[in-house]
Amino acid sequence: MKSLVNQVDSDGIVLTTIDKLLNLARANSLFYMTFGLACCGIEMMQTGGPRSDFDRFGAIPRATPRQSDLMLVAGTVTLKMASRVKRLYDQMPDPKYVISMGSCSNSGGLFQGSYSVLKGVDRVIPVDVYLPGCPPRPEALLSALIEVQNKIKNEKYLRKN
């Protein structure tokens, strides 16, 4: 709350900017599109379970790109799937964010020598946070979500200066 408040008056009046208020609301109400392609998808599903509980951070899963503002790419992206990843990314409304989860999504992982595997999802869509590991733990995915939230909180939404 301290980063939101600029000044507190003696009468209890809080002064802040619209940017900070909007960014706080946007950061704590992320709708993420689940895109589990391989074994990292299992770890992503576990993050939504009761032990890790993505919901307490304000992140809710959505099955459609038109209502999502965060894409979790979890697993091996093949060349055949790359055009579909790009299409789903393009259907998401702006501003949109991407977490690349796992070594296969980041760089091709174990399969980077294969002719049919994309050598990193960042070749088709821009990635905001890279999450290393094979497969990364749910705690690491929570840390990546907090990193995206911090990025959102520091953006200039109304004022571009």
Short mmCIF file of C-alpha atoms in Angstrom, two decimals, residues 15-99:
data_model
loop_
_atom_site.label_atom_id
_atom_site.label_comp_id
_atom_site.label_asym_id
_atom_site.label_seq_id
_atom_site.Cartn_x
_atom_site.Cartn_y
_atom_site.Cartn_z
CA LEU A 15 -3.66 11.28 -2.19
CA THR A 16 -2.34 9.25 -5.10
CA THR A 17 -2.27 9.29 -8.89
CA ILE A 18 -4.72 7.62 -11.23
CA ASP A 19 -1.81 5.71 -12.79
CA LYS A 20 -0.90 4.08 -9.49
CA LEU A 21 -4.50 3.20 -8.71
CA LEU A 22 -5.15 1.70 -12.15
CA ASN A 23 -1.88 -0.23 -12.13
CA LEU A 24 -2.65 -1.68 -8.71
CA ALA A 25 -6.04 -2.87 -9.96
CA ARG A 26 -4.54 -4.28 -13.20
CA ALA A 27 -1.69 -6.05 -11.40
CA ASN A 28 -3.97 -7.77 -8.90
CA SER A 29 -6.60 -8.93 -11.39
CA LEU A 30 -4.64 -10.85 -14.02
CA PHE A 31 -6.50 -13.29 -16.22
CA TYR A 32 -4.00 -15.79 -17.54
CA MET A 33 -4.44 -18.02 -20.54
CA THR A 34 -3.22 -21.52 -19.86
CA PHE A 35 -1.10 -22.89 -22.67
CA GLY A 36 0.31 -26.15 -21.31
CA LEU A 37 2.09 -27.96 -24.13
CA ALA A 38 4.15 -30.59 -22.32
CA CYS A 39 5.32 -31.64 -18.86
CA CYS A 40 5.57 -28.01 -17.67
CA GLY A 41 1.80 -27.88 -18.04
CA ILE A 42 1.49 -30.30 -15.11
CA GLU A 43 3.50 -27.95 -12.90
CA MET A 44 1.37 -25.04 -14.11
CA MET A 45 -1.78 -26.95 -13.11
CA GLN A 46 -0.30 -27.64 -9.69
CA THR A 47 0.19 -23.90 -9.19
CA GLY A 48 -3.58 -23.43 -9.35
CA GLY A 49 -4.07 -26.08 -6.67
CA PRO A 50 -4.55 -25.49 -2.95
CA ARG A 51 -0.86 -25.59 -2.00
CA SER A 52 0.37 -22.83 -4.31
CA ASP A 53 -3.01 -21.16 -5.04
CA PHE A 54 -2.53 -18.66 -7.87
CA ASP A 55 -5.95 -17.19 -7.00
CA ARG A 56 -4.71 -15.48 -3.84
CA PHE A 57 -2.47 -13.31 -6.04
CA GLY A 58 -5.43 -12.22 -8.13
CA ALA A 59 -4.61 -14.48 -11.09
CA ILE A 60 -7.56 -16.34 -12.59
CA PRO A 61 -7.30 -18.86 -15.46
CA ARG A 62 -9.19 -18.17 -18.68
CA ALA A 63 -9.68 -20.50 -21.61
CA THR A 64 -10.06 -17.77 -24.21
CA PRO A 65 -7.43 -15.28 -25.43
CA ARG A 66 -9.92 -12.45 -25.82
CA GLN A 67 -10.33 -12.14 -22.06
CA SER A 68 -6.73 -12.84 -21.04
CA ASP A 69 -3.92 -10.40 -20.41
CA LEU A 70 -1.21 -12.90 -19.45
CA MET A 71 -0.10 -15.93 -21.45
CA LEU A 72 1.75 -18.78 -19.74
CA VAL A 73 3.62 -20.77 -22.38
CA ALA A 74 4.56 -23.99 -20.62
CA GLY A 75 6.45 -26.65 -22.52
CA THR A 76 7.86 -27.53 -25.91
CA VAL A 77 6.66 -25.37 -28.79
CA THR A 78 6.87 -27.19 -32.09
CA LEU A 79 7.10 -25.39 -35.43
CA LYS A 80 3.58 -26.52 -36.26
CA MET A 81 2.29 -25.03 -32.99
CA ALA A 82 4.22 -21.74 -33.34
CA SER A 83 1.69 -20.16 -35.72
CA ARG A 84 -1.12 -21.02 -33.31
CA VAL A 85 0.76 -19.48 -30.38
CA LYS A 86 1.24 -16.31 -32.44
CA ARG A 87 -2.45 -16.24 -33.44
CA LEU A 88 -3.60 -16.61 -29.82
CA TYR A 89 -1.16 -13.91 -28.72
CA ASP A 90 -2.49 -11.55 -31.39
CA GLN A 91 -6.07 -12.15 -30.20
CA MET A 92 -5.24 -11.01 -26.66
CA PRO A 93 -6.18 -7.40 -25.82
CA ASP A 94 -3.46 -4.85 -25.04
CA PRO A 95 -1.62 -4.56 -22.69
CA LYS A 96 -0.56 -8.22 -22.70
CA TYR A 97 2.23 -10.10 -20.99
CA VAL A 98 3.96 -13.46 -21.52
CA ILE A 99 5.72 -15.85 -19.14
#
